[in-house]
CSV table of C-alpha atoms in Angstrom, one decimal:
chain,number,residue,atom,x,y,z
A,89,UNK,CA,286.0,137.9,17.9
A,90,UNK,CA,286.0,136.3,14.5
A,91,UNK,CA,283.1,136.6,12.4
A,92,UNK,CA,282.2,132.9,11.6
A,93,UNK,CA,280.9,132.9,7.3
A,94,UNK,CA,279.0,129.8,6.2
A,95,UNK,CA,279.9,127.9,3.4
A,96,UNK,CA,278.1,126.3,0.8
A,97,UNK,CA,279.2,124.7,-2.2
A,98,UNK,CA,277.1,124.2,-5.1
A,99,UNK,CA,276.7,121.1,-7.3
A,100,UNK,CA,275.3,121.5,-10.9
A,101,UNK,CA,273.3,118.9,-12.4
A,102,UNK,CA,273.0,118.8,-16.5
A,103,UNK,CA,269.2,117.3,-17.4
A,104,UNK,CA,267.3,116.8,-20.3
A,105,UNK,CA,263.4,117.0,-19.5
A,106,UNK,CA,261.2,115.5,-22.1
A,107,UNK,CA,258.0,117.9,-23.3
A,108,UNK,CA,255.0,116.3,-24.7
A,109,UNK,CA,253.8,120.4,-25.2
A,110,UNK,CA,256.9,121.4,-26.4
A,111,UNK,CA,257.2,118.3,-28.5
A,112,UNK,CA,261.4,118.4,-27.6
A,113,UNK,CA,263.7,117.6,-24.7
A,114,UNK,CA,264.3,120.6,-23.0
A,115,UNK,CA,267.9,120.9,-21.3
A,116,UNK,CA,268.2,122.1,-17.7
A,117,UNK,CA,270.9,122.6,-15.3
A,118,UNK,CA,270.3,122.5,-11.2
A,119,UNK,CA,272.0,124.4,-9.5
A,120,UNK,CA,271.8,123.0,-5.7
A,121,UNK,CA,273.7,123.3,-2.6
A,122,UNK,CA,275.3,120.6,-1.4
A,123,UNK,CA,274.4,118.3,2.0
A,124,UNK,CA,270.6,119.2,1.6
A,125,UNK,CA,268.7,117.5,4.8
A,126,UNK,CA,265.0,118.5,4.0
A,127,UNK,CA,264.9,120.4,7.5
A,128,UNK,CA,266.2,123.6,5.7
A,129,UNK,CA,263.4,126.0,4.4
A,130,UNK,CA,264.1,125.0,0.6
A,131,UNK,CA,263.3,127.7,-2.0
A,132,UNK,CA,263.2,127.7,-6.0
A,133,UNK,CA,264.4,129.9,-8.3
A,134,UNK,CA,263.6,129.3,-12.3
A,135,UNK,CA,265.7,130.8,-14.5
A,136,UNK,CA,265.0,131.7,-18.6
A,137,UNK,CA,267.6,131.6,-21.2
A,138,UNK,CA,269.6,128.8,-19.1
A,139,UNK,CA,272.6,129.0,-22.0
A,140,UNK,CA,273.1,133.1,-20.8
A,141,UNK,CA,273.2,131.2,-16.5
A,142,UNK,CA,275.8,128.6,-18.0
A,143,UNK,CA,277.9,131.6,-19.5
A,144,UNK,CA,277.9,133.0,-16.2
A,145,UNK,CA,280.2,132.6,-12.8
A,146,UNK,CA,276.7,131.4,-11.4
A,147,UNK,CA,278.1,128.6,-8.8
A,148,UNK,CA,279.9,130.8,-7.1
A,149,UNK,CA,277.1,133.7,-7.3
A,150,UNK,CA,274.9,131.4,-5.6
A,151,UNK,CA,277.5,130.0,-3.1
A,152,UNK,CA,278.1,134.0,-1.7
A,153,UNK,CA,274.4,134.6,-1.9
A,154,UNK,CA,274.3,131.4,1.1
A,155,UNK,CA,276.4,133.1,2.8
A,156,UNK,CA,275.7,133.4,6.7
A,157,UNK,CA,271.4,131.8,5.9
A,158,UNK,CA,271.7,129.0,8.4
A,159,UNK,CA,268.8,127.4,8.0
A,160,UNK,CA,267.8,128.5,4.0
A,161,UNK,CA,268.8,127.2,0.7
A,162,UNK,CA,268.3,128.0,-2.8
A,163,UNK,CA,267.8,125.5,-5.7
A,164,UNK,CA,268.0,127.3,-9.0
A,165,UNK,CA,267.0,125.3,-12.3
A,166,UNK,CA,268.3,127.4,-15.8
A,167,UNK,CA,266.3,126.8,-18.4
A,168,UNK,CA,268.1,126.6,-21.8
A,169,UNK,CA,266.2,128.2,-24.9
A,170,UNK,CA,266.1,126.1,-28.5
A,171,UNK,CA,266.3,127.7,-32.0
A,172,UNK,CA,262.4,128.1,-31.0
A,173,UNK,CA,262.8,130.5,-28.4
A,174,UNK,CA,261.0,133.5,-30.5
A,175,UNK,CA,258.0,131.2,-30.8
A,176,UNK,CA,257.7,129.4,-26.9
A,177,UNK,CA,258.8,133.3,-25.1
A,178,UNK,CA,256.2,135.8,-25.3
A,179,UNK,CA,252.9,136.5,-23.8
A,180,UNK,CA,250.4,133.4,-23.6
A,181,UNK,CA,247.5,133.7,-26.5
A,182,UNK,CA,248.9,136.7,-27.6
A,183,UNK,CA,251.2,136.9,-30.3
A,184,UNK,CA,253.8,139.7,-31.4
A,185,UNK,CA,252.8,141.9,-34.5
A,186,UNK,CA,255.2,139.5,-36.5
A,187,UNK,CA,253.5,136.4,-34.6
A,188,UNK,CA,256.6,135.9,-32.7
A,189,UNK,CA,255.2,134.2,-29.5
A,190,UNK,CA,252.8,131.9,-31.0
A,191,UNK,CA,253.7,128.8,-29.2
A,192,UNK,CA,254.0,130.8,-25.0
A,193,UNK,CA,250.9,129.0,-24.0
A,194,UNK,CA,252.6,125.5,-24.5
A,195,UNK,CA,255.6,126.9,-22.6
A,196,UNK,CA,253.5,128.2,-20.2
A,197,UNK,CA,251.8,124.4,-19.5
A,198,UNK,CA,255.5,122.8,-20.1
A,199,UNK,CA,256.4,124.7,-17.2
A,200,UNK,CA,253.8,124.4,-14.2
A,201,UNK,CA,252.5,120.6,-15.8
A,202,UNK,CA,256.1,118.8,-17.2
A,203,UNK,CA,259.1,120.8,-15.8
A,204,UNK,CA,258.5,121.6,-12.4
A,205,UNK,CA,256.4,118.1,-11.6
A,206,UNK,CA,260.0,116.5,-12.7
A,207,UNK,CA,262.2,119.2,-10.8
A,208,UNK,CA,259.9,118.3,-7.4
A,209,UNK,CA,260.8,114.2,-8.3
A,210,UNK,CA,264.2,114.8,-9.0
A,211,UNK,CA,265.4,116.8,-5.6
A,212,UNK,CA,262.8,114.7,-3.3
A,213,UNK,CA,262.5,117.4,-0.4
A,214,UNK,CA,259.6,119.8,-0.8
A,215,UNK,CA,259.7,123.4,-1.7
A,216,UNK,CA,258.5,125.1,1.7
A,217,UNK,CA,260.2,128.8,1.0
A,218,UNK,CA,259.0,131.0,-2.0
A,219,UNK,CA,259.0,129.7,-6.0
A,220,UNK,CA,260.5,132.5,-8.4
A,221,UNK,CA,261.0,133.1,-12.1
A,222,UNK,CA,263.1,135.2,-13.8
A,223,UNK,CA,264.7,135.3,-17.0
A,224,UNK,CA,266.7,138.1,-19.4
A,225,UNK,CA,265.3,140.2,-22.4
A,226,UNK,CA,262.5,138.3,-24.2
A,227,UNK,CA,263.2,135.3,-21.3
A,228,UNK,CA,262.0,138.1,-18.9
A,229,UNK,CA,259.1,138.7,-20.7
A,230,UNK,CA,258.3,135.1,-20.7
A,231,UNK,CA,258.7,134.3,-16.7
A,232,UNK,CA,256.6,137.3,-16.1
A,233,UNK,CA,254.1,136.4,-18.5
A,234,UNK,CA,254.0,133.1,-16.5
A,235,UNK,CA,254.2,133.5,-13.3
A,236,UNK,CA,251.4,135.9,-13.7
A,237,UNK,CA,249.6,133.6,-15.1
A,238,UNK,CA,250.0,130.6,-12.2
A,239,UNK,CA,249.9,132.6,-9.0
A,240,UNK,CA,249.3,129.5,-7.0
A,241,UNK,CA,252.7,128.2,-8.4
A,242,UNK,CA,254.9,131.0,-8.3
A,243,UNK,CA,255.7,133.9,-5.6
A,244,UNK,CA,258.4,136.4,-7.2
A,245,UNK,CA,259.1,137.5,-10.8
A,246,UNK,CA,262.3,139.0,-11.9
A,247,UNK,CA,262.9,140.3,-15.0
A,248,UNK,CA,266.5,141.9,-16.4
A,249,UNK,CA,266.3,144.3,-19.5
A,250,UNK,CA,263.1,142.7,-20.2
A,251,UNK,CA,261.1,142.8,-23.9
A,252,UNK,CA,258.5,145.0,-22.3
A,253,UNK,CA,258.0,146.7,-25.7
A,254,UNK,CA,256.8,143.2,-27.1
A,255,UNK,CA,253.3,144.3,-29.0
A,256,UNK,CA,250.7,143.8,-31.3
A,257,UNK,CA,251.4,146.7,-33.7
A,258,UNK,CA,254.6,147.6,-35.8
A,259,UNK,CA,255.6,151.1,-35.1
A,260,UNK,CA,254.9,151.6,-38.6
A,261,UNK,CA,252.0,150.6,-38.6
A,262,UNK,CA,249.7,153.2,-36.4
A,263,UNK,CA,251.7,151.6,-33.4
A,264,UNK,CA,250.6,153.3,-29.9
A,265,UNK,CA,251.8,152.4,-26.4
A,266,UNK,CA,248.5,150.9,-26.0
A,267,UNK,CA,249.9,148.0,-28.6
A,268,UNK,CA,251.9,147.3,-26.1
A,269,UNK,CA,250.8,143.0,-25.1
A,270,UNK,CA,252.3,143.0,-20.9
A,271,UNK,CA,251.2,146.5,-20.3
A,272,UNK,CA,247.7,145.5,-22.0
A,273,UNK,CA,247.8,142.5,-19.9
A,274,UNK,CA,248.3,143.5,-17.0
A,275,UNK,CA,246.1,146.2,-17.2
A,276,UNK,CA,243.0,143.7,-17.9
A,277,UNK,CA,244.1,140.9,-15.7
A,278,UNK,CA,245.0,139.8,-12.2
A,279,UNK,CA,247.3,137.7,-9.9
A,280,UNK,CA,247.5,137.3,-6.1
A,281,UNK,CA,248.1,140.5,-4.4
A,282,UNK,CA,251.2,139.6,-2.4
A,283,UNK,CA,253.3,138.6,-5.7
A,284,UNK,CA,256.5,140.7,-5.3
A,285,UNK,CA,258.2,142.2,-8.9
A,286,UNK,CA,261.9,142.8,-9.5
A,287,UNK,CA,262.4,144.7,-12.3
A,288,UNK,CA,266.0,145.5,-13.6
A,289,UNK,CA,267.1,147.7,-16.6
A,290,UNK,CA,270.3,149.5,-18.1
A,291,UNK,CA,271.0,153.0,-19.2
A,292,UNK,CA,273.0,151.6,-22.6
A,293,UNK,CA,270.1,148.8,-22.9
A,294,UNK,CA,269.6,150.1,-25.9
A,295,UNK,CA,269.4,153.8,-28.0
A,296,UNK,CA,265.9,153.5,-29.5
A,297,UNK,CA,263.5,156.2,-28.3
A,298,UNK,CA,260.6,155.9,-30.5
A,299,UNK,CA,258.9,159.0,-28.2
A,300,UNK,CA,261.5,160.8,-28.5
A,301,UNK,CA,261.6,161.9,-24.9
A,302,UNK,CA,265.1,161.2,-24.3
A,303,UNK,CA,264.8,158.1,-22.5
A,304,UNK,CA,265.9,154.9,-24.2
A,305,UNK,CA,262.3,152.5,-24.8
A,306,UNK,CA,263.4,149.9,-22.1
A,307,UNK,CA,263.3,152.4,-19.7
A,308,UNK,CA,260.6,153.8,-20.6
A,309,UNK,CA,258.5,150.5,-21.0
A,310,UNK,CA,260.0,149.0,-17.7
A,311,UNK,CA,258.7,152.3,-15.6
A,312,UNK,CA,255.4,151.7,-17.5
A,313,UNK,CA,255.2,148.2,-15.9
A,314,UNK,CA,255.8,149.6,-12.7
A,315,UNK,CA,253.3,152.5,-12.9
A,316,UNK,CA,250.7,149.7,-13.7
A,317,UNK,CA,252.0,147.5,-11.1
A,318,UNK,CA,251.1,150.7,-8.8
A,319,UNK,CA,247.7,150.9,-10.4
A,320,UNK,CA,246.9,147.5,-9.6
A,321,UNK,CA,247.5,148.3,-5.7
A,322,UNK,CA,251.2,147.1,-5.5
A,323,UNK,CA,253.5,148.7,-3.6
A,324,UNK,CA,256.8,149.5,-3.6
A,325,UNK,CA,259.2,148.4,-1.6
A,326,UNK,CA,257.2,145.8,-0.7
A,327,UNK,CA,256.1,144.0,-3.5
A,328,UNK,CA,258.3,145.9,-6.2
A,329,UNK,CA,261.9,146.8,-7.0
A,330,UNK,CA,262.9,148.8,-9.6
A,331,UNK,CA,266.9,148.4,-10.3
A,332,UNK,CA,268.3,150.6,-13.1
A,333,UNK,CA,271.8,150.0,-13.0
A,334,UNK,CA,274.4,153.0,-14.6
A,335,UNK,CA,275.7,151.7,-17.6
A,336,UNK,CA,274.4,148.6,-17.7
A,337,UNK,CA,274.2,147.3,-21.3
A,338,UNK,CA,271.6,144.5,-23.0
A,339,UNK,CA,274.4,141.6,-22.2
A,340,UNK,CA,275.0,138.6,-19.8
A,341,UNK,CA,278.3,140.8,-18.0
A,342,UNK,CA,275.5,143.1,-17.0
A,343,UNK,CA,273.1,140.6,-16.2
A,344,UNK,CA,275.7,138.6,-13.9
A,345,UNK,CA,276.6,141.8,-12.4
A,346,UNK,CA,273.1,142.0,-10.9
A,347,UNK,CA,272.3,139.1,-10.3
A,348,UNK,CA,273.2,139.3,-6.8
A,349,UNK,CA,270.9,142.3,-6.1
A,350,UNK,CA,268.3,140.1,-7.3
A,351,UNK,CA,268.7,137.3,-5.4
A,352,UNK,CA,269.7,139.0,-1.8
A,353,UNK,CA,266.0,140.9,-2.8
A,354,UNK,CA,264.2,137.9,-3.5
A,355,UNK,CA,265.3,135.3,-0.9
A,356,UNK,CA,266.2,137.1,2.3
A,357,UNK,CA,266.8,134.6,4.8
């Protein structure tokens, strides 16, 4: 007996999305499977840092990760950052301690109010599976930041080497981990309680260790998230996934490399 593998191809669409917030066009690429009917259960997938998805072998990522899900597709838009990415990624109303992150509340409404209004248009068949964001490094930080903040929009966060150390105070400057803006907001805040959390890091992410513990920061901030995840009454495996891959550097190979983990996580069939 054979063992039958479905195929899908994927097409890529390149867009340009005009922001009244953002006061820009914003260029995205769709990434969609080919022959949709609008029978299929149809999920989305929103992806930061779109230009780090275009240097990636994504179409075929995508095209394995259909493999053998009869009835289920993925659409994915990447969304590609402009030389004002350090202002529109960050946590909404709460800038940096440099004020990097000034401008993540308009990004936040570009998002739920411009982008995903036109994405819906654009692929006419409705969106009856799961919505997720992800995104890498400070684009991590971002999706988080948002879909926390929308939890009638979005379902799933995923976040790869993400900026988790983002905060209010310079470490020379009396800095604590309590300066620390995600933790903070999480800890003060709250989303829906079936939201589900894949959270990936690297041992080579980085060599800072500000604690000195011998622990590089991202993993150390990323385990933080997760401990206040826990706090807040999530659980794991169910609603999160920590992924710290051996080796795994602060680049788009490593990124690539698990994006596949991600996804199978995210959208079983």
């Amino acid at each position: 007996m054979y063992n039958t593998v479905l195929s899908v191809n994927i097409n890529v669409n390149n867009l340009k999305v005009p922001s009244a917030y953002l006061k820009r066009e914003v260029e995205i690429d769709i990434y969609a499977p080919e022959g949709l009917l609008g029978n299929e259960k149809i999920e989305l997938l929103l992806l930061n840092d779109g230009q780090d998805v275009a240097k990636m072998n994504f179409s075929k990522i995508l095209e394995e990760t259909h493999h053998n899900k009869r009835n289920h597709r993925l659409i994915v838009v990447a969304i590609k950052a402009s030389e004002e990415r350090l202002m529109e990624y960050g946590v909404a109303g709460t800038p940096d301690f440099k004020g990097r992150g000034a401008k993540a509340q308009l990004y936040n409404d570009f998002i739920v109010k411009e982008l995903l209004p036109f994405v819906k248009k654009k692929l006419a068949l409705p969106i009856t599976g799961k919505v997720a964001f992800a995104g890498f490094s400070l684009g991590g930080l971002s999706a988080f930041d948002v879909a926390w903040n929308n939890p009638t929009v979005f379902d799933v966060v995923g976040v790869f080497s993400g900026a988790f150390w983002w905060r209010k105070k310079a470490l020379t400057d009396g800095y604590t981990d309590a300066d620390r803006i995600l933790h903070t907001l999480i800890e003060t805040t709250s989303t829906k309680p079936d939201m589900k959390f894949w959270l990936m890091t690297g041992t080579e992410d980085e060599q800072a260790d500000r604690n000195n513990n011998l622990i590089i920061d991202s993993i150390d901030d990323t385990i933080d998230v997760v401990k206040a995840l826990l706090k807040k009454g999530y659980k794991r495996p169910k609603n999160i996934f920590y992924y710290e891959k051996v080796g795994g550097k602060h680049d788009v190979a490593t990124w690539e490399s698990a994006m596949p983990a991600f996804l199978n996580w995210t959208f079983e069939a």
